[in-house]
PDB file of C-alpha atoms in Angstrom:
ATOM      1  CA  MET A   1     100.127-106.460 148.003  1.00  0.00           C
ATOM      2  CA  ILE A   2      97.570-105.546 150.665  1.00  0.00           C
ATOM      3  CA  LEU A   3      95.266-102.559 150.865  1.00  0.00           C
ATOM      4  CA  THR A   4      94.893-100.320 153.870  1.00  0.00           C
ATOM      5  CA  PRO A   5      93.220 -96.987 154.680  1.00  0.00           C
ATOM      6  CA  LYS A   6      95.826 -94.215 155.046  1.00  0.00           C
ATOM      7  CA  VAL A   7      93.713 -91.060 155.095  1.00  0.00           C
ATOM      8  CA  SER A   8      90.096 -90.593 156.157  1.00  0.00           C
ATOM      9  CA  LEU A   9      89.104 -87.915 153.639  1.00  0.00           C
ATOM     10  CA  GLY A  10      88.865 -88.629 149.898  1.00  0.00           C
ATOM     11  CA  LEU A  11      87.916 -86.208 147.114  1.00  0.00           C
ATOM     12  CA  ASN A  12      87.052 -86.515 143.457  1.00  0.00           C
ATOM     13  CA  ILE A  13      86.807 -83.150 141.695  1.00  0.00           C
ATOM     14  CA  ASP A  14      85.337 -83.356 138.211  1.00  0.00           C
ATOM     15  CA  SER A  15      84.276 -80.508 135.964  1.00  0.00           C
ATOM     16  CA  ASN A  16      80.885 -79.912 137.540  1.00  0.00           C
ATOM     17  CA  ARG A  17      80.829 -81.768 140.871  1.00  0.00           C
ATOM     18  CA  ILE A  18      82.851 -82.282 144.008  1.00  0.00           C
ATOM     19  CA  ARG A  19      82.521 -85.699 145.601  1.00  0.00           C
ATOM     20  CA  LEU A  20      83.826 -86.116 149.119  1.00  0.00           C
ATOM     21  CA  ILE A  21      83.888 -89.145 151.391  1.00  0.00           C
ATOM     22  CA  ARG A  22      84.842 -89.427 155.049  1.00  0.00           C
ATOM     23  CA  MET A  23      86.059 -92.848 156.164  1.00  0.00           C
ATOM     24  CA  ASP A  24      86.786 -94.078 159.669  1.00  0.00           C
ATOM     25  CA  ASN A  25      89.851 -96.081 160.740  1.00  0.00           C
ATOM     26  CA  ASN A  26      88.065 -99.341 159.921  1.00  0.00           C
ATOM     27  CA  SER A  27      87.390 -98.288 156.287  1.00  0.00           C
ATOM     28  CA  PHE A  28      83.688 -97.692 156.905  1.00  0.00           C
ATOM     29  CA  CYS A  29      82.112 -94.778 155.034  1.00  0.00           C
ATOM     30  CA  LYS A  30      80.761 -92.307 157.579  1.00  0.00           C
ATOM     31  CA  LYS A  31      79.684 -89.441 155.332  1.00  0.00           C
ATOM     32  CA  GLY A  32      79.281 -89.023 151.573  1.00  0.00           C
ATOM     33  CA  ILE A  33      78.848 -85.638 149.897  1.00  0.00           C
ATOM     34  CA  VAL A  34      78.144 -84.614 146.302  1.00  0.00           C
ATOM     35  CA  GLU A  35      77.999 -80.880 145.531  1.00  0.00           C
ATOM     36  CA  HIS A  36      77.890 -78.904 142.287  1.00  0.00           C
ATOM     37  CA  ILE A  37      80.753 -76.639 141.227  1.00  0.00           C
ATOM     38  CA  PRO A  38      79.620 -73.165 140.099  1.00  0.00           C
ATOM     39  CA  ASN A  39      80.254 -72.212 136.483  1.00  0.00           C
ATOM     40  CA  GLY A  40      83.541 -70.520 135.716  1.00  0.00           C
ATOM     41  CA  LEU A  41      85.713 -72.307 138.270  1.00  0.00           C
ATOM     42  CA  ILE A  42      86.935 -75.300 136.296  1.00  0.00           C
ATOM     43  CA  ALA A  43      87.042 -76.394 132.644  1.00  0.00           C
ATOM     44  CA  LYS A  44      88.339 -79.250 130.492  1.00  0.00           C
ATOM     45  CA  ASP A  45      91.801 -77.730 130.289  1.00  0.00           C
ATOM     46  CA  GLY A  46      92.207 -77.101 134.003  1.00  0.00           C
ATOM     47  CA  ILE A  47      91.188 -74.988 136.963  1.00  0.00           C
ATOM     48  CA  LEU A  48      90.126 -71.463 136.004  1.00  0.00           C
ATOM     49  CA  SER A  49      90.129 -69.902 139.477  1.00  0.00           C
ATOM     50  CA  GLU A  50      92.137 -71.606 142.205  1.00  0.00           C
ATOM     51  CA  ASP A  51      91.057 -69.040 144.779  1.00  0.00           C
ATOM     52  CA  LEU A  52      87.329 -69.412 144.133  1.00  0.00           C
ATOM     53  CA  LEU A  53      87.428 -73.198 143.841  1.00  0.00           C
ATOM     54  CA  GLY A  54      89.408 -73.447 147.073  1.00  0.00           C
ATOM     55  CA  LYS A  55      86.914 -71.131 148.768  1.00  0.00           C
ATOM     56  CA  HIS A  56      83.978 -73.213 147.461  1.00  0.00           C
ATOM     57  CA  ILE A  57      85.481 -76.453 148.820  1.00  0.00           C
ATOM     58  CA  LYS A  58      86.186 -74.745 152.150  1.00  0.00           C
ATOM     59  CA  GLU A  59      82.526 -73.710 152.391  1.00  0.00           C
ATOM     60  CA  ILE A  60      81.400 -77.293 151.684  1.00  0.00           C
ATOM     61  CA  ILE A  61      83.702 -78.618 154.397  1.00  0.00           C
ATOM     62  CA  LYS A  62      82.333 -76.074 156.868  1.00  0.00           C
ATOM     63  CA  LEU A  63      78.722 -76.782 155.876  1.00  0.00           C
ATOM     64  CA  TYR A  64      79.072 -80.522 156.507  1.00  0.00           C
ATOM     65  CA  LYS A  65      81.254 -80.067 159.617  1.00  0.00           C
ATOM     66  CA  ILE A  66      84.233 -81.968 158.249  1.00  0.00           C
ATOM     67  CA  ARG A  67      87.132 -81.676 160.666  1.00  0.00           C
ATOM     68  CA  GLU A  68      89.735 -83.857 158.970  1.00  0.00           C
ATOM     69  CA  LYS A  69      92.526 -82.073 157.095  1.00  0.00           C
ATOM     70  CA  ARG A  70      94.646 -84.914 155.669  1.00  0.00           C
ATOM     71  CA  CYS A  71      93.140 -85.935 152.352  1.00  0.00           C
ATOM     72  CA  ALA A  72      93.602 -87.862 149.138  1.00  0.00           C
ATOM     73  CA  LEU A  73      92.473 -86.654 145.710  1.00  0.00           C
ATOM     74  CA  CYS A  74      91.519 -88.605 142.604  1.00  0.00           C
ATOM     75  CA  LEU A  75      92.581 -86.592 139.549  1.00  0.00           C
ATOM     76  CA  PRO A  76      90.277 -86.466 136.488  1.00  0.00           C
ATOM     77  CA  ALA A  77      91.178 -89.148 133.928  1.00  0.00           C
ATOM     78  CA  HIS A  78      91.564 -86.773 130.976  1.00  0.00           C
ATOM     79  CA  TYR A  79      94.679 -85.301 132.629  1.00  0.00           C
ATOM     80  CA  VAL A  80      96.275 -88.726 132.992  1.00  0.00           C
ATOM     81  CA  THR A  81      98.352 -90.688 130.481  1.00  0.00           C
ATOM     82  CA  ILE A  82      98.559 -94.430 131.200  1.00  0.00           C
ATOM     83  CA  ILE A  83     100.978 -96.652 129.302  1.00  0.00           C
ATOM     84  CA  GLY A  84     101.850-100.306 129.709  1.00  0.00           C
ATOM     85  CA  ILE A  85     105.435-101.202 128.750  1.00  0.00           C
ATOM     86  CA  ASN A  86     107.727-104.219 129.001  1.00  0.00           C
ATOM     87  CA  LEU A  87     111.375-103.837 129.966  1.00  0.00           C
ATOM     88  CA  PRO A  88     114.091-106.310 130.903  1.00  0.00           C
ATOM     89  CA  LYS A  89     114.717-106.549 134.619  1.00  0.00           C
ATOM     90  CA  MET A  90     117.312-103.963 135.609  1.00  0.00           C
ATOM     91  CA  GLU A  91     118.612-101.925 138.507  1.00  0.00           C
ATOM     92  CA  LYS A  92     115.921 -99.549 139.698  1.00  0.00           C
ATOM     93  CA  GLU A  93     118.445 -96.700 139.595  1.00  0.00           C
ATOM     94  CA  ILE A  94     118.380 -96.820 135.783  1.00  0.00           C
ATOM     95  CA  LEU A  95     114.782 -97.982 135.379  1.00  0.00           C
ATOM     96  CA  MET A  96     113.258 -94.484 135.385  1.00  0.00           C
ATOM     97  CA  ALA A  97     115.606 -93.307 132.614  1.00  0.00           C
ATOM     98  CA  ASN A  98     114.468 -96.239 130.463  1.00  0.00           C
ATOM     99  CA  ILE A  99     110.816 -95.512 131.270  1.00  0.00           C
ATOM    100  CA  HIS A 100     111.275 -91.880 130.182  1.00  0.00           C
ATOM    101  CA  TYR A 101     112.808 -93.048 126.912  1.00  0.00           C
ATOM    102  CA  ASP A 102     110.001 -95.528 126.187  1.00  0.00           C
ATOM    103  CA  ILE A 103     107.075 -93.208 126.925  1.00  0.00           C
ATOM    104  CA  LYS A 104     108.475 -90.066 125.307  1.00  0.00           C
ATOM    105  CA  GLU A 105     106.642 -90.711 122.020  1.00  0.00           C
ATOM    106  CA  TYR A 106     103.287 -90.842 123.845  1.00  0.00           C
ATOM    107  CA  LEU A 107     103.624 -87.452 125.551  1.00  0.00           C
ATOM    108  CA  PRO A 108     102.889 -84.093 123.871  1.00  0.00           C
ATOM    109  CA  LEU A 109     105.678 -82.427 125.879  1.00  0.00           C
ATOM    110  CA  GLU A 110     109.089 -83.535 127.111  1.00  0.00           C
ATOM    111  CA  PRO A 111     108.988 -86.006 130.041  1.00  0.00           C
ATOM    112  CA  GLU A 112     110.550 -83.365 132.304  1.00  0.00           C
ATOM    113  CA  ASN A 113     107.190 -81.543 132.276  1.00  0.00           C
ATOM    114  CA  TYR A 114     105.404 -84.476 133.904  1.00  0.00           C
ATOM    115  CA  ILE A 115     105.203 -86.230 137.219  1.00  0.00           C
ATOM    116  CA  ILE A 116     105.866 -89.829 136.196  1.00  0.00           C
ATOM    117  CA  ASP A 117     105.228 -92.837 138.408  1.00  0.00           C
ATOM    118  CA  TYR A 118     105.216 -96.554 137.742  1.00  0.00           C
ATOM    119  CA  ARG A 119     104.217 -99.900 139.204  1.00  0.00           C
ATOM    120  CA  ILE A 120     105.659-103.292 138.252  1.00  0.00           C
ATOM    121  CA  MET A 121     102.560-105.378 137.580  1.00  0.00           C
ATOM    122  CA  ASN A 122     104.101-108.794 136.947  1.00  0.00           C
ATOM    123  CA  THR A 123     107.121-110.547 135.470  1.00  0.00           C
ATOM    124  CA  SER A 124     107.653-112.936 132.577  1.00  0.00           C
ATOM    125  CA  VAL A 125     110.591-114.891 131.148  1.00  0.00           C
ATOM    126  CA  VAL A 126     111.392-114.935 127.412  1.00  0.00           C
ATOM    127  CA  ASN A 127     114.477-116.804 126.153  1.00  0.00           C
ATOM    128  CA  ASP A 128     115.785-116.985 129.730  1.00  0.00           C
ATOM    129  CA  ILE A 129     115.521-113.191 130.101  1.00  0.00           C
ATOM    130  CA  GLU A 130     113.257-111.831 132.848  1.00  0.00           C
ATOM    131  CA  TYR A 131     110.965-108.980 131.805  1.00  0.00           C
ATOM    132  CA  TRP A 132     108.889-106.583 133.880  1.00  0.00           C
ATOM    133  CA  ASN A 133     105.368-105.622 132.832  1.00  0.00           C
ATOM    134  CA  ILE A 134     105.214-101.990 133.989  1.00  0.00           C
ATOM    135  CA  LEU A 135     102.250 -99.661 134.353  1.00  0.00           C
ATOM    136  CA  VAL A 136     103.438 -96.078 133.807  1.00  0.00           C
ATOM    137  CA  VAL A 137     101.381 -92.998 134.712  1.00  0.00           C
ATOM    138  CA  ALA A 138     102.207 -89.428 133.639  1.00  0.00           C
ATOM    139  CA  VAL A 139     100.450 -86.190 134.665  1.00  0.00           C
ATOM    140  CA  LEU A 140     101.558 -82.649 133.847  1.00  0.00           C
ATOM    141  CA  LYS A 141     103.292 -81.017 136.812  1.00  0.00           C
ATOM    142  CA  GLU A 142     101.248 -77.828 136.368  1.00  0.00           C
ATOM    143  CA  ILE A 143      97.978 -79.776 136.723  1.00  0.00           C
ATOM    144  CA  ILE A 144      99.132 -81.472 139.926  1.00  0.00           C
ATOM    145  CA  THR A 145     100.460 -78.271 141.504  1.00  0.00           C
ATOM    146  CA  SER A 146      97.227 -76.450 140.617  1.00  0.00           C
ATOM    147  CA  TYR A 147      95.059 -79.034 142.404  1.00  0.00           C
ATOM    148  CA  ILE A 148      97.400 -79.070 145.409  1.00  0.00           C
ATOM    149  CA  ARG A 149      97.161 -75.288 145.708  1.00  0.00           C
ATOM    150  CA  VAL A 150      93.350 -75.499 145.592  1.00  0.00           C
ATOM    151  CA  LEU A 151      93.226 -78.077 148.370  1.00  0.00           C
ATOM    152  CA  LYS A 152      95.565 -76.003 150.517  1.00  0.00           C
ATOM    153  CA  LYS A 153      93.420 -72.908 149.927  1.00  0.00           C
ATOM    154  CA  ALA A 154      90.477 -74.997 151.158  1.00  0.00           C
ATOM    155  CA  GLY A 155      92.361 -75.613 154.402  1.00  0.00           C
ATOM    156  CA  LEU A 156      93.196 -79.236 153.567  1.00  0.00           C
ATOM    157  CA  LYS A 157      96.492 -81.094 153.655  1.00  0.00           C
ATOM    158  CA  PRO A 158      96.829 -83.254 150.502  1.00  0.00           C
ATOM    159  CA  ILE A 159      98.758 -86.431 151.270  1.00  0.00           C
ATOM    160  CA  TYR A 160      98.115 -88.500 148.135  1.00  0.00           C
ATOM    161  CA  LEU A 161      97.062 -87.831 144.556  1.00  0.00           C
ATOM    162  CA  ASP A 162      95.710 -90.787 142.631  1.00  0.00           C
ATOM    163  CA  ILE A 163      94.222 -91.672 139.250  1.00  0.00           C
ATOM    164  CA  PRO A 164      90.731 -93.033 138.450  1.00  0.00           C
ATOM    165  CA  PHE A 165      91.838 -96.473 137.232  1.00  0.00           C
ATOM    166  CA  ASN A 166      93.828 -97.111 140.399  1.00  0.00           C
ATOM    167  CA  CYS A 167      91.059 -95.787 142.665  1.00  0.00           C
ATOM    168  CA  ILE A 168      88.285 -97.943 141.235  1.00  0.00           C
ATOM    169  CA  GLN A 169      90.459-101.044 141.084  1.00  0.00           C
ATOM    170  CA  LYS A 170      91.465-100.623 144.741  1.00  0.00           C
ATOM    171  CA  LEU A 171      87.825-100.075 145.683  1.00  0.00           C
ATOM    172  CA  LEU A 172      86.748-103.364 144.104  1.00  0.00           C
ATOM    173  CA  VAL A 173      89.712-105.377 145.349  1.00  0.00           C
ATOM    174  CA  LYS A 174      89.157-104.254 148.935  1.00  0.00           C
ATOM    175  CA  PHE A 175      85.357-104.366 149.127  1.00  0.00           C
ATOM    176  CA  ALA A 176      84.205-106.919 146.525  1.00  0.00           C
ATOM    177  CA  ASN A 177      82.003-109.787 147.651  1.00  0.00           C
ATOM    178  CA  ASP A 178      83.869-113.040 148.284  1.00  0.00           C
ATOM    179  CA  SER A 179      82.357-114.562 145.156  1.00  0.00           C
ATOM    180  CA  LYS A 180      83.700-111.670 143.074  1.00  0.00           C
ATOM    181  CA  GLN A 181      87.288-111.625 144.370  1.00  0.00           C
ATOM    182  CA  SER A 182      88.452-114.514 142.196  1.00  0.00           C
ATOM    183  CA  LEU A 183      86.793-112.947 139.147  1.00  0.00           C
ATOM    184  CA  LEU A 184      88.837-109.757 139.605  1.00  0.00           C
ATOM    185  CA  LYS A 185      92.056-111.792 139.552  1.00  0.00           C
ATOM    186  CA  ASN A 186      91.277-114.464 136.992  1.00  0.00           C
ATOM    187  CA  GLU A 187      88.916-113.015 134.376  1.00  0.00           C
ATOM    188  CA  ASN A 188      89.023-110.231 131.796  1.00  0.00           C
ATOM    189  CA  ILE A 189      87.163-107.111 132.829  1.00  0.00           C
ATOM    190  CA  CYS A 190      86.288-103.734 131.331  1.00  0.00           C
ATOM    191  CA  PHE A 191      85.820-100.723 133.606  1.00  0.00           C
ATOM    192  CA  VAL A 192      83.677 -97.923 132.154  1.00  0.00           C
ATOM    193  CA  ASP A 193      84.080 -94.702 134.144  1.00  0.00           C
ATOM    194  CA  LEU A 194      81.488 -92.049 133.219  1.00  0.00           C
ATOM    195  CA  GLU A 195      82.090 -88.373 133.964  1.00  0.00           C
ATOM    196  CA  HIS A 196      80.882 -84.981 132.744  1.00  0.00           C
ATOM    197  CA  TYR A 197      83.776 -84.134 130.401  1.00  0.00           C
ATOM    198  CA  TYR A 198      85.155 -87.587 129.704  1.00  0.00           C
ATOM    199  CA  ASN A 199      84.565 -91.328 129.789  1.00  0.00           C
ATOM    200  CA  ASP A 200      87.404 -93.724 130.541  1.00  0.00           C
ATOM    201  CA  ILE A 201      87.257 -97.264 129.125  1.00  0.00           C
ATOM    202  CA  ILE A 202      89.801 -99.609 130.719  1.00  0.00           C
ATOM    203  CA  ILE A 203      90.544-103.268 129.973  1.00  0.00           C
ATOM    204  CA  LEU A 204      92.153-105.532 132.579  1.00  0.00           C
ATOM    205  CA  LYS A 205      93.455-108.946 131.590  1.00  0.00           C
ATOM    206  CA  LYS A 206      93.285-111.141 134.664  1.00  0.00           C
ATOM    207  CA  GLY A 207      93.689-108.169 136.975  1.00  0.00           C
ATOM    208  CA  ILE A 208      96.500-106.519 134.978  1.00  0.00           C
ATOM    209  CA  TYR A 209      96.078-103.292 132.994  1.00  0.00           C
ATOM    210  CA  PHE A 210      95.885-104.014 129.253  1.00  0.00           C
ATOM    211  CA  ALA A 211      94.621-100.845 127.531  1.00  0.00           C
ATOM    212  CA  ASN A 212      92.413 -97.807 127.969  1.00  0.00           C
ATOM    213  CA  ARG A 213      90.740 -95.119 125.897  1.00  0.00           C
ATOM    214  CA  ILE A 214      89.565 -91.678 126.971  1.00  0.00           C
ATOM    215  CA  VAL A 215      86.385 -90.513 125.204  1.00  0.00           C
ATOM    216  CA  VAL A 216      85.730 -86.776 125.479  1.00  0.00           C
ATOM    217  CA  ASN A 217      82.135 -85.591 125.701  1.00  0.00           C
ATOM    218  CA  ASP A 218      81.594 -82.916 123.064  1.00  0.00           C
ATOM    219  CA  LYS A 219      77.984 -82.270 124.066  1.00  0.00           C
ATOM    220  CA  GLU A 220      76.364 -81.101 127.293  1.00  0.00           C
ATOM    221  CA  LYS A 221      75.211 -84.655 127.987  1.00  0.00           C
ATOM    222  CA  PRO A 222      77.240 -87.782 127.148  1.00  0.00           C
ATOM    223  CA  ASP A 223      76.243 -89.543 123.939  1.00  0.00           C
ATOM    224  CA  LEU A 224      75.546 -93.068 125.166  1.00  0.00           C
ATOM    225  CA  TYR A 225      75.547 -94.531 121.655  1.00  0.00           C
ATOM    226  CA  GLN A 226      78.978 -93.049 121.007  1.00  0.00           C
ATOM    227  CA  ILE A 227      80.220 -94.453 124.324  1.00  0.00           C
ATOM    228  CA  LYS A 228      78.766 -97.865 123.460  1.00  0.00           C
ATOM    229  CA  ASN A 229      80.548 -97.854 120.096  1.00  0.00           C
ATOM    230  CA  GLU A 230      83.821 -96.817 121.739  1.00  0.00           C
ATOM    231  CA  ILE A 231      83.473 -99.660 124.243  1.00  0.00           C
ATOM    232  CA  LEU A 232      82.864-102.121 121.407  1.00  0.00           C
ATOM    233  CA  GLY A 233      85.973-100.763 119.663  1.00  0.00           C
ATOM    234  CA  VAL A 234      88.170-101.236 122.744  1.00  0.00           C
ATOM    235  CA  ILE A 235      86.821-104.757 123.240  1.00  0.00           C
ATOM    236  CA  LYS A 236      87.554-105.581 119.591  1.00  0.00           C
ATOM    237  CA  TYR A 237      91.109-104.287 120.068  1.00  0.00           C
ATOM    238  CA  PHE A 238      91.470-106.547 123.092  1.00  0.00           C
ATOM    239  CA  ASN A 239      90.111-109.544 121.170  1.00  0.00           C
ATOM    240  CA  ASN A 240      92.652-108.956 118.393  1.00  0.00           C
ATOM    241  CA  GLN A 241      95.716-108.052 120.460  1.00  0.00           C
ATOM    242  CA  ALA A 242      95.545-110.153 123.616  1.00  0.00           C
ATOM    243  CA  THR A 243      97.399-113.448 123.610  1.00  0.00           C
ATOM    244  CA  GLY A 244      95.805-116.542 125.064  1.00  0.00           C
ATOM    245  CA  ASP A 245      92.448-115.850 126.663  1.00  0.00           C
ATOM    246  CA  ASN A 246      91.127-112.850 124.700  1.00  0.00           C
ATOM    247  CA  GLN A 247      87.423-112.953 125.530  1.00  0.00           C
ATOM    248  CA  LEU A 248      85.959-110.277 127.769  1.00  0.00           C
ATOM    249  CA  ASN A 249      83.992-111.647 130.732  1.00  0.00           C
ATOM    250  CA  HIS A 250      82.617-108.621 132.577  1.00  0.00           C
ATOM    251  CA  ILE A 251      81.873-104.917 132.113  1.00  0.00           C
ATOM    252  CA  ILE A 252      81.573-102.798 135.265  1.00  0.00           C
ATOM    253  CA  VAL A 253      80.065 -99.309 135.022  1.00  0.00           C
ATOM    254  CA  PHE A 254      81.040 -96.436 137.337  1.00  0.00           C
ATOM    255  CA  GLY A 255      79.301 -93.067 137.421  1.00  0.00           C
ATOM    256  CA  GLU A 256      76.141 -91.304 138.441  1.00  0.00           C
ATOM    257  CA  GLU A 257      73.111 -93.497 138.860  1.00  0.00           C
ATOM    258  CA  GLU A 258      70.838 -92.357 136.016  1.00  0.00           C
ATOM    259  CA  ILE A 259      73.399 -92.417 133.199  1.00  0.00           C
ATOM    260  CA  SER A 260      74.994 -95.629 134.513  1.00  0.00           C
ATOM    261  CA  TRP A 261      71.669 -97.461 134.363  1.00  0.00           C
ATOM    262  CA  LYS A 262      70.957 -96.196 130.846  1.00  0.00           C
ATOM    263  CA  LEU A 263      74.362 -97.317 129.571  1.00  0.00           C
ATOM    264  CA  LEU A 264      74.019-100.674 131.322  1.00  0.00           C
ATOM    265  CA  GLU A 265      70.712-101.384 129.579  1.00  0.00           C
ATOM    266  CA  LEU A 266      72.152-100.310 126.226  1.00  0.00           C
ATOM    267  CA  LEU A 267      75.204-102.549 126.599  1.00  0.00           C
ATOM    268  CA  LYS A 268      73.106-105.546 127.582  1.00  0.00           C
ATOM    269  CA  LEU A 269      71.366-105.330 124.216  1.00  0.00           C
ATOM    270  CA  ASN A 270      74.652-105.508 122.302  1.00  0.00           C
ATOM    271  CA  LEU A 271      77.034-107.673 124.319  1.00  0.00           C
ATOM    272  CA  GLN A 272      77.235-111.213 125.610  1.00  0.00           C
ATOM    273  CA  SER A 273      79.560-110.236 128.454  1.00  0.00           C
ATOM    274  CA  ASP A 274      78.136-109.783 131.941  1.00  0.00           C
ATOM    275  CA  VAL A 275      77.311-106.082 132.472  1.00  0.00           C
ATOM    276  CA  SER A 276      76.781-104.634 135.948  1.00  0.00           C
ATOM    277  CA  LEU A 277      77.187-101.562 138.136  1.00  0.00           C
ATOM    278  CA  TRP A 278      80.107-101.306 140.551  1.00  0.00           C
ATOM    279  CA  THR A 279      77.694-101.413 143.473  1.00  0.00           C
ATOM    280  CA  ASP A 280      76.713-104.953 142.421  1.00  0.00           C
ATOM    281  CA  TRP A 281      80.272-106.119 143.163  1.00  0.00           C
ATOM    282  CA  ILE A 282      80.822-104.848 146.691  1.00  0.00           C
ATOM    283  CA  ASN A 283      79.832-105.944 150.165  1.00  0.00           C
ATOM    284  CA  PHE A 284      77.772-103.004 151.426  1.00  0.00           C
ATOM    285  CA  ASN A 285      78.049-104.108 155.051  1.00  0.00           C
ATOM    286  CA  GLU A 286      81.840-103.887 154.890  1.00  0.00           C
ATOM    287  CA  LEU A 287      81.844-100.501 153.213  1.00  0.00           C
ATOM    288  CA  PHE A 288      78.935 -98.583 154.744  1.00  0.00           C
ATOM    289  CA  SER A 289      78.212-100.315 158.085  1.00  0.00           C
ATOM    290  CA  ASP A 290      75.565 -98.201 159.855  1.00  0.00           C
ATOM    291  CA  TYR A 291      75.845 -95.243 157.467  1.00  0.00           C
ATOM    292  CA  TYR A 292      72.968 -94.796 155.059  1.00  0.00           C
ATOM    293  CA  ALA A 293      73.242 -92.623 151.972  1.00  0.00           C
ATOM    294  CA  ASP A 294      71.016 -92.093 149.004  1.00  0.00           C
ATOM    295  CA  LYS A 295      71.798 -94.604 146.213  1.00  0.00           C
ATOM    296  CA  GLU A 296      72.398 -91.747 143.787  1.00  0.00           C
ATOM    297  CA  VAL A 297      75.051 -90.311 146.116  1.00  0.00           C
ATOM    298  CA  ILE A 298      76.707 -93.684 146.654  1.00  0.00           C
ATOM    299  CA  MET A 299      76.968 -94.341 142.914  1.00  0.00           C
ATOM    300  CA  SER A 300      79.046 -91.173 142.507  1.00  0.00           C
ATOM    301  CA  LEU A 301      81.524 -91.875 145.288  1.00  0.00           C
ATOM    302  CA  SER A 302      83.567 -94.759 143.873  1.00  0.00           C
ATOM    303  CA  LYS A 303      86.756 -92.824 143.074  1.00  0.00           C
ATOM    304  CA  ALA A 304      86.628 -90.693 146.221  1.00  0.00           C
ATOM    305  CA  ILE A 305      86.421 -93.878 148.314  1.00  0.00           C
ATOM    306  CA  GLY A 306      89.191 -95.557 146.338  1.00  0.00           C
ATOM    307  CA  SER A 307      91.523 -92.588 146.778  1.00  0.00           C
ATOM    308  CA  THR A 308      91.643 -93.170 150.554  1.00  0.00           C
ATOM    309  CA  ILE A 309      93.026 -96.704 150.119  1.00  0.00           C
ATOM    310  CA  ARG A 310      96.755 -97.329 149.682  1.00  0.00           C
ATOM    311  CA  ARG A 311      98.691-100.327 148.430  1.00  0.00           C
ATOM    312  CA  ILE A 312     101.446-101.439 150.775  1.00  0.00           C
ATOM    313  CA  ALA A 313     103.859-104.352 150.788  1.00  0.00           C
ATOM    314  CA  PRO A 314     102.820-107.288 152.975  1.00  0.00           C
TER     315      PRO A 314
END
């Protein structure tokens, strides 16, 4: 697979902030924006006022003189269910029916209530039978349609909706330093994505999704000690369940600058794995060119940037 820019405008709408990035045709960031969302427009369970949120985004676009309409959106992780399954190779016409059957037990509602997508990650052969390792993603239809309506009310044309794990992985794969590219493919990595309402902990085994855990923030500010303990729990699960190489090599933290630094320092005291921020992995010259943004702004833009990148067949 190769990665290519398909839209120039990427958004990440969390519970209390809107992050927006404008990219040019060469995948250089030309403008990065982080703005607060007023109280009463959005909550953990969904958007409270589509009209007001759409109006607020429209005002931000006008304020910063954004002319592009085609956009991509990264959905918040706590709306997303990610499941890894293995199925025998079969005709793709019947594959989705088998996926629905396998993931039904993981969904609170019937599969018909969800938009379900999948990606075949790799293949394996057991007893001369070829199996697909499949990454399945499910999001409630009502959540997706609500966000699409908001973007349209803001005067935008949503082309793609994406999920945090996919956005941050694409970001690293496309913009990582040369020395880091082989690590993304060949070592075991934990992504820690910090947000206002949730934290997403994701394990990749040699570039392939292995497991994730969503940790909901019950307090106004994230409890870093709780997050650390959750990360240790996910790593322990990986150590116990992964076959072959089951040692974690790297932890990469995504999120706003202040809390990311605090978590990084806390993890370094408790773990032998390499711990770093996502900005330590990328080639800034390839991503930002002549555009300069405050480091605090840049730290928040990872998923918005990743949403503008698409995977296409070579």
